[in-house]
Every structure is written in C-alpha cells, then in structure tokens.
Tab-separated table of C-alpha atoms and ligand atoms in Angstrom:
chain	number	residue	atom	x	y	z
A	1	UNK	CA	-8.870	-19.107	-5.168
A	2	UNK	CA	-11.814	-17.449	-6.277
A	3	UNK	CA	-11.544	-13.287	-6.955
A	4	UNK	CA	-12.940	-11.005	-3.978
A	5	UNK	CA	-11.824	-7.967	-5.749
A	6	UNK	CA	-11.805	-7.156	-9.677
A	7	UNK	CA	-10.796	-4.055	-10.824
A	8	UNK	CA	-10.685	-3.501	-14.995
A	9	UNK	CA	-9.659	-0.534	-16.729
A	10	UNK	CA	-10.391	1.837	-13.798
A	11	UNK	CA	-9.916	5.281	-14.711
A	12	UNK	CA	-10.544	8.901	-13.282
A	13	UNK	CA	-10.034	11.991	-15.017
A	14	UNK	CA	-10.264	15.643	-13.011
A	15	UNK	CA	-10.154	18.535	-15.258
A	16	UNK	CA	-6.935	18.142	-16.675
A	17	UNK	CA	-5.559	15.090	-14.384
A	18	UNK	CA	-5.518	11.684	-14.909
A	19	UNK	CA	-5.432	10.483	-11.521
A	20	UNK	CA	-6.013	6.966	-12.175
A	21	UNK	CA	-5.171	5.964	-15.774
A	22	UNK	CA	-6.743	2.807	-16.305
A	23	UNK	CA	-5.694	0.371	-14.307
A	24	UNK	CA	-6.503	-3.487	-13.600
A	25	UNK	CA	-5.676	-6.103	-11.229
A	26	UNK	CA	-7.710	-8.535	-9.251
A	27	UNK	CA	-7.691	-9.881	-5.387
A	28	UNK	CA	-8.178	-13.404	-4.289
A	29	UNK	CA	-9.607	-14.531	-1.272
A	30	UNK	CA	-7.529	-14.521	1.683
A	31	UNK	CA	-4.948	-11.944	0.173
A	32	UNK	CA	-3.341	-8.922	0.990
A	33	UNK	CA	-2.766	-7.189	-1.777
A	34	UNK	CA	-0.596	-4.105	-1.575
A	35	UNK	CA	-0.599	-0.495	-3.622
A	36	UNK	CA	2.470	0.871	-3.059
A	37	UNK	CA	3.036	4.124	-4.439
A	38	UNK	CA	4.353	7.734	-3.537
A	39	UNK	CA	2.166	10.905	-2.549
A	40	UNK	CA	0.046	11.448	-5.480
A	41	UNK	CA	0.050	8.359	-7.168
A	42	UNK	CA	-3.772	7.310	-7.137
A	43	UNK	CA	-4.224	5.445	-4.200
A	44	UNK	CA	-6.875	7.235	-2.690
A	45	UNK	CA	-8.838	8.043	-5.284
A	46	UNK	CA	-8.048	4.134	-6.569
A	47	UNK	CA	-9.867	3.345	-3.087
A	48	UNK	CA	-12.861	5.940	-3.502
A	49	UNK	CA	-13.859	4.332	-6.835
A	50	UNK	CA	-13.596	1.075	-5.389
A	51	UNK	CA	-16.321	1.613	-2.459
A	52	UNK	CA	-18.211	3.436	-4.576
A	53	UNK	CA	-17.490	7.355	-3.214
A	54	UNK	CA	-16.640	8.445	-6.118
A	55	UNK	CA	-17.793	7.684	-9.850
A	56	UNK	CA	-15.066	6.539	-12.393
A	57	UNK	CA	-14.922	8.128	-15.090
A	58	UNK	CA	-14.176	4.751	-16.817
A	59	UNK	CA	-13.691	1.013	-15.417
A	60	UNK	CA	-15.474	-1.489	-13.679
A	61	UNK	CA	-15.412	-2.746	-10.141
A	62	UNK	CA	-16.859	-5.804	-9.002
A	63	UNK	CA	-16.871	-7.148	-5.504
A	64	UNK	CA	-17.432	-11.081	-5.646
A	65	UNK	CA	-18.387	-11.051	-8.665
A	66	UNK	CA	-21.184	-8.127	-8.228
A	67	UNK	CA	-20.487	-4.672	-10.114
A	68	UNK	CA	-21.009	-1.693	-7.921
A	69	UNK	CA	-22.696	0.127	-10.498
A	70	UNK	CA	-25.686	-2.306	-10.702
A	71	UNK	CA	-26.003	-3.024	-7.048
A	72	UNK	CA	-23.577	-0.576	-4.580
A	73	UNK	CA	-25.991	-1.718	-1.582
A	74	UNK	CA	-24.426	-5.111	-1.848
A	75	UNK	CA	-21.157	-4.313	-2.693
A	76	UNK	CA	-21.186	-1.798	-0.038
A	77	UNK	CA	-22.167	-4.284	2.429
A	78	UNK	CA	-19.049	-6.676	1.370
A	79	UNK	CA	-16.559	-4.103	1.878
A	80	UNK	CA	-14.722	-2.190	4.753
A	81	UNK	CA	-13.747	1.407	4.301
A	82	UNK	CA	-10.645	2.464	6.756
A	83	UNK	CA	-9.802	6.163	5.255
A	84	UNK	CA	-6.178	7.576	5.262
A	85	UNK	CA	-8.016	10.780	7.294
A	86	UNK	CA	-9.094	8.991	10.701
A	87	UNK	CA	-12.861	10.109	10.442
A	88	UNK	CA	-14.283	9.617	14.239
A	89	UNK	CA	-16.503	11.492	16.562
A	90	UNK	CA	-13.843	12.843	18.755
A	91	UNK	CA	-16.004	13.837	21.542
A	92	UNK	CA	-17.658	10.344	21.384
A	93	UNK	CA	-15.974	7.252	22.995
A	94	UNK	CA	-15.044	4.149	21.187
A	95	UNK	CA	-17.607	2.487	21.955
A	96	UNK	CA	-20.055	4.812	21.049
A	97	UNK	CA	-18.149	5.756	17.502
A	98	UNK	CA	-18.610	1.927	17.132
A	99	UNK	CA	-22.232	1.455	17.865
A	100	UNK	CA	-23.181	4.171	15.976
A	101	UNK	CA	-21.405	2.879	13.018
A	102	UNK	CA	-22.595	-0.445	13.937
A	103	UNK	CA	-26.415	0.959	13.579
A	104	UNK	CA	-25.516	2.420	9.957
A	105	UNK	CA	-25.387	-0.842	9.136
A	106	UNK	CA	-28.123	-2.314	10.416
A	107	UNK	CA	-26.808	-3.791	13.718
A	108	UNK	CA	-28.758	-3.779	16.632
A	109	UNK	CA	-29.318	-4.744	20.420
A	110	UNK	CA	-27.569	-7.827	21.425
A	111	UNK	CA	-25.675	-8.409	18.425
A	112	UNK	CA	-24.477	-5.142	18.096
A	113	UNK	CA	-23.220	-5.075	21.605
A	114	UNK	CA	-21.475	-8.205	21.164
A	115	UNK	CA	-20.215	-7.053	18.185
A	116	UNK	CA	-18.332	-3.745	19.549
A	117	UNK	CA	-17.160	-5.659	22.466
A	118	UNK	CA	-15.162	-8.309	20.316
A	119	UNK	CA	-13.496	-5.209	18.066
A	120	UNK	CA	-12.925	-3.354	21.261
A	121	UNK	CA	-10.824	-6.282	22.515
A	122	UNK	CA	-9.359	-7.095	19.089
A	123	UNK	CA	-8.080	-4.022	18.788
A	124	UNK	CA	-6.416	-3.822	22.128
A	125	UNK	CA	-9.037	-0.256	23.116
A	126	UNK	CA	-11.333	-2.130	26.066
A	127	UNK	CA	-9.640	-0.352	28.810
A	128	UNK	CA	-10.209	2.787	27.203
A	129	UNK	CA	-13.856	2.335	25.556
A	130	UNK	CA	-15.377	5.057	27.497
A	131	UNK	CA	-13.249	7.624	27.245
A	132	UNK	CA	-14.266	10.430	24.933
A	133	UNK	CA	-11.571	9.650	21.628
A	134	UNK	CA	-10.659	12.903	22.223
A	135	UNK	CA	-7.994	12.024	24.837
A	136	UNK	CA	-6.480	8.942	22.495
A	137	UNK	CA	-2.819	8.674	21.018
A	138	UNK	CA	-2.767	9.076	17.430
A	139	UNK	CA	-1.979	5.171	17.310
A	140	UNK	CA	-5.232	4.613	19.330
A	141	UNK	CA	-7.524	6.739	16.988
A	142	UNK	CA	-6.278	4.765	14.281
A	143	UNK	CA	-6.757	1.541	15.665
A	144	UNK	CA	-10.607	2.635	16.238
A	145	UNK	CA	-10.810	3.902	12.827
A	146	UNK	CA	-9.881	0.426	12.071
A	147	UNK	CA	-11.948	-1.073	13.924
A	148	UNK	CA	-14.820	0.784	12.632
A	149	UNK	CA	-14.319	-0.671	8.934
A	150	UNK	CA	-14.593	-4.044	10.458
A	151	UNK	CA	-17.691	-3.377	12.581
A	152	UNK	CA	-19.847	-5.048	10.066
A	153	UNK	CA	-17.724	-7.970	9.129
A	154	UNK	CA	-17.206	-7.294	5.494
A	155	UNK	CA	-15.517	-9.991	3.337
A	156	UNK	CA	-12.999	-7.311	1.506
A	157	UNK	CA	-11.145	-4.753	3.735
A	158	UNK	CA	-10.049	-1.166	2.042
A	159	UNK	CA	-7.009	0.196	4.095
A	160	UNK	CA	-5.754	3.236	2.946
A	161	UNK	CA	-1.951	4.071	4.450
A	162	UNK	CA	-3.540	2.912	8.005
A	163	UNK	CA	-0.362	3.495	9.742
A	164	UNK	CA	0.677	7.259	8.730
A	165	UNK	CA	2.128	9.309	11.262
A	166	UNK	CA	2.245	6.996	14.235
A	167	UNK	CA	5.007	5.460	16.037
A	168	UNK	CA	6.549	1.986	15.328
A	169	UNK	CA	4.981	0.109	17.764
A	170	UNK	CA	1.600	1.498	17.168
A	171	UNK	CA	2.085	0.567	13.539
A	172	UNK	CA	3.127	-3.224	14.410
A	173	UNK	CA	-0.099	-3.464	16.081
A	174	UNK	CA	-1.898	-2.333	13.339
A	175	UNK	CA	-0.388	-4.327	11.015
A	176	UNK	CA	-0.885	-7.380	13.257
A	177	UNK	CA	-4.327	-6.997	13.679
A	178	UNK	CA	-4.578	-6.618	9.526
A	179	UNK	CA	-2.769	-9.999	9.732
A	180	UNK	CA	-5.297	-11.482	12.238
A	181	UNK	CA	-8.363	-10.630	10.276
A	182	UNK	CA	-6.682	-12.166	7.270
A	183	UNK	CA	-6.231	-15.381	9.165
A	184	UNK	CA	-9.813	-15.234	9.885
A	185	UNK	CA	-10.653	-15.471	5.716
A	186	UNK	CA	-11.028	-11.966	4.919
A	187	UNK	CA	-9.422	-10.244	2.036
A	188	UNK	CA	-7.459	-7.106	2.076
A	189	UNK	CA	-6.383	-4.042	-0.064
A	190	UNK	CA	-3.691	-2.195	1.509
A	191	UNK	CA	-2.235	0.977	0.732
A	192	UNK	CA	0.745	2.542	1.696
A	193	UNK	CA	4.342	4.715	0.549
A	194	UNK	CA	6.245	2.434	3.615
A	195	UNK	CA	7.842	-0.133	1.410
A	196	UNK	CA	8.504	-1.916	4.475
A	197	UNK	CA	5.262	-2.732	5.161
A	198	UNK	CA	4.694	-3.451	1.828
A	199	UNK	CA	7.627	-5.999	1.672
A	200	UNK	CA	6.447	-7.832	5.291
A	201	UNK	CA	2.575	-7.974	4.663
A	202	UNK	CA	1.450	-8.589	1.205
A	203	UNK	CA	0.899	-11.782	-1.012
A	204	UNK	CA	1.692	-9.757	-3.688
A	205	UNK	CA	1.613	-5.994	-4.930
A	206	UNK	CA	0.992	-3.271	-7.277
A	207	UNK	CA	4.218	-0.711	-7.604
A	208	UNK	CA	1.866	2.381	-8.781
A	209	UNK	CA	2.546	5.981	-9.849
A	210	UNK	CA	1.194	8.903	-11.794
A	211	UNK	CA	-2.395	6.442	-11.657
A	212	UNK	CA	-0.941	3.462	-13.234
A	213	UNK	CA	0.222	-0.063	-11.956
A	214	UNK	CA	3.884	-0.029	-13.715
A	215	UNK	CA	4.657	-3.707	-11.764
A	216	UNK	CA	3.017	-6.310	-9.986
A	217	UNK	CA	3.677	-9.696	-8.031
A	218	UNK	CA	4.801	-10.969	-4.927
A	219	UNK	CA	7.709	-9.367	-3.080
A	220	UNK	CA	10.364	-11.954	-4.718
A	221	UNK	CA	8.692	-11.862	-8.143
A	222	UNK	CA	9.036	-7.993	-8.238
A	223	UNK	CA	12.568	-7.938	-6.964
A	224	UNK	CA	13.488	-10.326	-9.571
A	225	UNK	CA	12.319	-8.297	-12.590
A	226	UNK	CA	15.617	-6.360	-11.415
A	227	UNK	CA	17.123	-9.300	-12.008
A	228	UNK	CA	20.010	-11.936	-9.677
A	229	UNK	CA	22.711	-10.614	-8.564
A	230	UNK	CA	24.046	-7.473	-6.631
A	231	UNK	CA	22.835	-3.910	-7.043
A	232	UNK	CA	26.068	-1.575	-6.966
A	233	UNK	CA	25.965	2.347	-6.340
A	234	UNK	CA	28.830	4.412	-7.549
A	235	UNK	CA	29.014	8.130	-7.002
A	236	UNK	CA	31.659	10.535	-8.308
A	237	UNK	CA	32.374	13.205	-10.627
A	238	UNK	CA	31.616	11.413	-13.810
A	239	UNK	CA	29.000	12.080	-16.433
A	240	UNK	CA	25.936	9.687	-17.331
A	241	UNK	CA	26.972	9.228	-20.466
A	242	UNK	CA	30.908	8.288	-19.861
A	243	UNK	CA	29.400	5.869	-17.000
A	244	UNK	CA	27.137	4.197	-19.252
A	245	UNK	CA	30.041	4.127	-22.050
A	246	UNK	CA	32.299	2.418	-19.216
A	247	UNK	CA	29.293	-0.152	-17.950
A	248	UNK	CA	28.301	-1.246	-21.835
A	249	UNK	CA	31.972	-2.640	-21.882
A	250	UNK	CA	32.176	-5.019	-18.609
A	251	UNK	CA	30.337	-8.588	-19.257
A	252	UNK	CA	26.914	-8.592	-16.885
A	253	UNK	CA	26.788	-5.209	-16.003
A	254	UNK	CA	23.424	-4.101	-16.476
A	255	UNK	CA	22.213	-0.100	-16.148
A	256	UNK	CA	19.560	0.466	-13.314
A	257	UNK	CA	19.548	4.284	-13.514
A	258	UNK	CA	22.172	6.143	-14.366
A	259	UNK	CA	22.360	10.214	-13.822
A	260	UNK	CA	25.294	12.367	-13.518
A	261	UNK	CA	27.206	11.894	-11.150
A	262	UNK	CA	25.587	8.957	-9.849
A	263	UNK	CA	24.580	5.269	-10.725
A	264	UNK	CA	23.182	2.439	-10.120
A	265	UNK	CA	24.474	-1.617	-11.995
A	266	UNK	CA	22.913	-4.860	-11.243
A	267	UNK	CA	25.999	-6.730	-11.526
A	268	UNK	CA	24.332	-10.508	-12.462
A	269	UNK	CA	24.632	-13.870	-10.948
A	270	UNK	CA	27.216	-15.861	-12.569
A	271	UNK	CA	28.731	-13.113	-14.394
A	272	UNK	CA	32.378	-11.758	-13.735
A	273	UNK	CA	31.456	-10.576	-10.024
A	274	UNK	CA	31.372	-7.039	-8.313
A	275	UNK	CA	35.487	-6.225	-7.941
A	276	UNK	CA	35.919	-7.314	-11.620
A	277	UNK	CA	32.941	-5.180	-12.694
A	278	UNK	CA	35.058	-2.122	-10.434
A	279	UNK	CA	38.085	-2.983	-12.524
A	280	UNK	CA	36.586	-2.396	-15.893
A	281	UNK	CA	34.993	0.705	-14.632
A	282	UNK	CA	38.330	2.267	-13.430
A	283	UNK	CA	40.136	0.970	-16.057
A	284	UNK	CA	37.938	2.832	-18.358
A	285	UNK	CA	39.046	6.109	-16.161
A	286	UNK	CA	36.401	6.551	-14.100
A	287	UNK	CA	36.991	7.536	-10.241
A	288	UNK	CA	34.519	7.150	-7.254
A	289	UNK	CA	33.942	8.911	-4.171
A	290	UNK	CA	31.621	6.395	-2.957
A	291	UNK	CA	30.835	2.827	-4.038
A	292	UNK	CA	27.996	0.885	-2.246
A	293	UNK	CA	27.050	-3.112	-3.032
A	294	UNK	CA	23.661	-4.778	-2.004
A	295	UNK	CA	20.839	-7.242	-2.050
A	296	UNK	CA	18.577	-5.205	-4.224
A	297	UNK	CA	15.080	-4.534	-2.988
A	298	UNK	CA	12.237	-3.273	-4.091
A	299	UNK	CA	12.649	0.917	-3.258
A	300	UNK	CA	15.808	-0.117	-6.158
A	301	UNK	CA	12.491	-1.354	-8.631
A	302	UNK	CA	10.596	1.637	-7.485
A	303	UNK	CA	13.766	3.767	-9.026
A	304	UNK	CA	14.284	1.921	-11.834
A	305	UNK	CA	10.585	2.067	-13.303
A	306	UNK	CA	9.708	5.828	-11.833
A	307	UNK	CA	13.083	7.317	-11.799
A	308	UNK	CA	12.125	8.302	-8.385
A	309	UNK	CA	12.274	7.647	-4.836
A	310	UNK	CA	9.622	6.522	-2.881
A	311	UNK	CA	9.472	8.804	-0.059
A	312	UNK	CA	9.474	12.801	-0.625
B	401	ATP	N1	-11.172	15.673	-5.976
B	401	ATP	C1	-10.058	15.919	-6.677
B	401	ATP	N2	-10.008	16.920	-7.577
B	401	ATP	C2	-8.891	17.152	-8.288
B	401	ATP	N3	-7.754	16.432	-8.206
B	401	ATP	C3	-7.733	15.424	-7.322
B	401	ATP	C4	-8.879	15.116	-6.513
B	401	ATP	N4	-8.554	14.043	-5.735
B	401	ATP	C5	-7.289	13.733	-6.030
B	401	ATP	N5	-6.787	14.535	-6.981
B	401	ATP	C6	-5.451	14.455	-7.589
B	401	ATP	O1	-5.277	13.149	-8.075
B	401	ATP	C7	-3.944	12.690	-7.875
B	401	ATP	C8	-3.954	11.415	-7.101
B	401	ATP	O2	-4.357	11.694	-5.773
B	401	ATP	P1	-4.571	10.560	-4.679
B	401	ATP	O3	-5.115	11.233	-3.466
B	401	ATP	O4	-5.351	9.450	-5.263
B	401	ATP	O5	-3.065	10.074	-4.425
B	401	ATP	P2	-2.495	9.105	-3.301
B	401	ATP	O6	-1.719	8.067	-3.992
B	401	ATP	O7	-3.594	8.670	-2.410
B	401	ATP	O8	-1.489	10.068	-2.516
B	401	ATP	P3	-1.128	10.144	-0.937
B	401	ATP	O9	-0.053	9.130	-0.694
B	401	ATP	O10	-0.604	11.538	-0.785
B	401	ATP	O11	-2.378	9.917	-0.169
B	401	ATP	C9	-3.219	13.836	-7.192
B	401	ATP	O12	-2.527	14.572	-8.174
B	401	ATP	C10	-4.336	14.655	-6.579
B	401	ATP	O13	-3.991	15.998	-6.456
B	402	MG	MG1	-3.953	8.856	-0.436
C-alpha cells in the first residue's frame, strides 16, 4: 500500500513547551490511523502542522509523496480539515456553510450543487439543509462540520476528536460515516481520548502523550506488548515496595504498575495461573480489599507506558 501520509521528526516548540517532540509515523492508503492520547498530549497541534496551519518548528510532512513546505496548495488540496472546535456559520444553513466552503475551493455551479447535495444526504442533514445551523443538536453541527472537510473530496481526511461532547448515537453515526468514506478509498487520521473508538475504528494506532508516540500498531499488536495472559488488580493496605517484593517471587507474575496501595500483574499464559499467583501473594503476607482479573486492553497499555489514565 503506498503512503498517503508521512510524518518524520515533527516537532513544535512554544516558549518553553514541547508540544510535539519529534514524532514519526506514516499512513497508508485506505487506513485509519488513530492518535490516541489524553488532553494535552499533541494532537491538535500534531494536526495543525500537518495541514499546514501552523509551522513546525522541526519535521517534515508530506502528503503523497509532496512536502507541504514546497507546495501547501497541493497538499492542501489532498487533505480534509474537520477541527475539534466545530467552526460553522451558525446563522447560515447547511447548505449554505457547504457551498460556501465548496466555492473556497474552487467548486462551482452544477458541480458544486451536486456536490452539497450528496454530503447533505451522506451525512443524514437533507431534511434539515435550510434551516439556519443555529437551531441544530450538537451531534448535527458536527456532522456538518464533517461534512464540510469532505466537500472537496480530498484523498487524506484530518479528524480531530470529531465526536466530543455528543451523545452515543450521534457519535455511532459519525463514526459510521468515517467508515463509509474509508470504504470509498480515502485515508484517515483520527484523533481522539475515547479508547473505544480507538479500539473499534482504526487499522492501527499511535498511543501519544506529552508530544510523543510512546506505542504503535494495530489494536491486537498494542495489547500484546502487555503481553498473554490476564491482567490482575489488587488493592489493599500494602506498600509498593512489599507488593513488588511479594510479585518478584511467584513464577510469571509480571509488574504493570505498581503504587501504594494498589497494583496491577499480568499474570502470563502458561504460567502457574491467577489463584496460584493469589497464593504466593498471601502467603508472602499480603491482604486485599479488592482483587479484580481481566482481558487486558489497551487503557491497561495506556497506564503502563504513561503511568496515567486516559481520561481526566
Ligand atoms: N498556540 C499555543 N501556544 C502555547 N502552547 C500551546 C499552543 N497550542 C497548544 N499548546 C500547548 O501544547 C500542548 C499540546 O496541546 P494540544 O492542543 O496539541 O493537545 P491535544 O492532544 O490536542 O489535547 P486535547 O485532547 O485537550 O485537545 C498543551 O500543553 C497546550 O497547552
Ligand atoms: Mg486537541
């Protein structure tokens, strides 16, 4: 599959903050590729560098192979913009917000027209097109602001968290039309803190924080650098370092994070098994208040690199 999107070394400095700290990765045609990161981590300002709002400070960008620092008017032309702030003419109606984007870039009369119609209908606003977008549902602004990165058919589509603050069915239709235009051959960068969207849309992903990609693969790849096995969670009044004493004796017990007070084990495939990893704990005095075994997934990964959870 030939690359849509190539990022290398991208890097932005503000003052004192590094917002994006170098990083790398590249898209293939016909993929969604996911940044999934928490408030802060350089998503945004990942996205303005790569549509050419804002100037790295380091980095390259190229968009089918052409840099957007030698030609932005074609790379410009390949690419979609949705923004995370829904940026419409509120006392416009869809279809006007449309054509007027439309004209920006160069479409006119018939085509134009035709053009609005089909993303009207593809985005499920037709019955509404000429209604001022001040009367819309949150989920309905965002499915025009959608629609209005599309309007000019670009090969690579820039989402940035396109689902924020709307219900769950308005965000299913969202991410269904994402999947649609995929299916018609375009390509897709898609941000977002919802690991669950992560996990259900993209080919494969970037776990990012503090501006720098500290994973990447597909959804089973990533949950497999945590390695097989079961995750267990113990909580109780212990310390970190008596739990991590107790854990470094039982066979295929592995650390995921361990605080006081609290911790997380990947207890591995084809080791001794979850009650006989309990038994070695306890037998090394320890008592719980709570003990919780899973599938790990990847919020689990997003702990174990960051040290954080994902949502505030
Ligand atoms: N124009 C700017 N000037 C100074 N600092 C900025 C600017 N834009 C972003 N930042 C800082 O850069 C860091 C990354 O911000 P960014 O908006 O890229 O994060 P994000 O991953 O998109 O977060 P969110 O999920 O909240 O949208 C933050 O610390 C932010 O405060
Ligand atoms: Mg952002």
């Amino acid at each position: 599959m030939a690359p849509v999107l190539e990022v290398r070394a991208l890097r932005k400095v503000f003052g004192d903050l590094t917002a994006v700290d170098g990083i790398s990765f590249t898209v293939n045609e016909g993929e969604i590729y996911g940044f999934l990161g928490p408030n802060g981590a350089g998503k945004t300002t990942s996205i303005s560098m790569i549509c050419g709002l804002l100037d790295p400070t380091e980095g390259e960008v190229l968009v089918q192979g052409i840099g957007i620092r030698e030609n932005p008017r074609e790379v410009k032309r390949r690419l979609g913009v949705v923004p995370q702030e829904v940026a419409v003419y509120e006392e416009l109606s869809a279809r006007q917000n449309l054509d007027f984007w439309g004209g920006i870039f160069g479409l006119r009369g018939g085509i134009l027209k035709k053009r609005v119609a089909e993303l009207l209908e593809q985005v499920g606003l037709e019955d509404r097109a000429d209604e001022p977008v001040k009367n819309f549902s949150g989920g309905m602004k965002r499915r025009l602001n959608l629609a209005m990165g599309l309007v000019h058919d670009p090969q690579l589509i820039l989402l940035d968290e396109p689902t924020v603050g709307i219900d769950p069915q308005a965000r299913h239709k969202i991410l269904d039309i994402v999947k649609e235009v995929v299916a018609q051959g375009r390509t897709v960068l898609y941000t977002t803190h919802y690991l669950e969207e992560a996990e259900d849309l993209c080919d494969r992903l970037a776990v990012i924080d503090h501006g720098r990609i500290l994973a990447e693969g597909t959804v089973d790849g990533l949950k497999a650098q945590l390695g097989e096995g079961s995750l267990l969670t113990v909580q109780g009044q212990f310390t970190a370092a008596s739990l991590t004493a107790a854990a470094a004796r039982v066979e295929g017990l592995q650390p995921v994070e361990i605080a006081d007070g609290r911790g997380m084990l990947m207890v591995g495939n084809g080791g001794p098994g979850v009650s006989h990893s309990l038994e070695g704990l306890f037998s090394a005095g320890l008592t719980f208040d709570d003990i919780n075994i899973k599938e790990p997934n990847l919020e689990d990964l997003f702990l174990k690199l960051t040290g954080r959870e994902l949502r505030d």
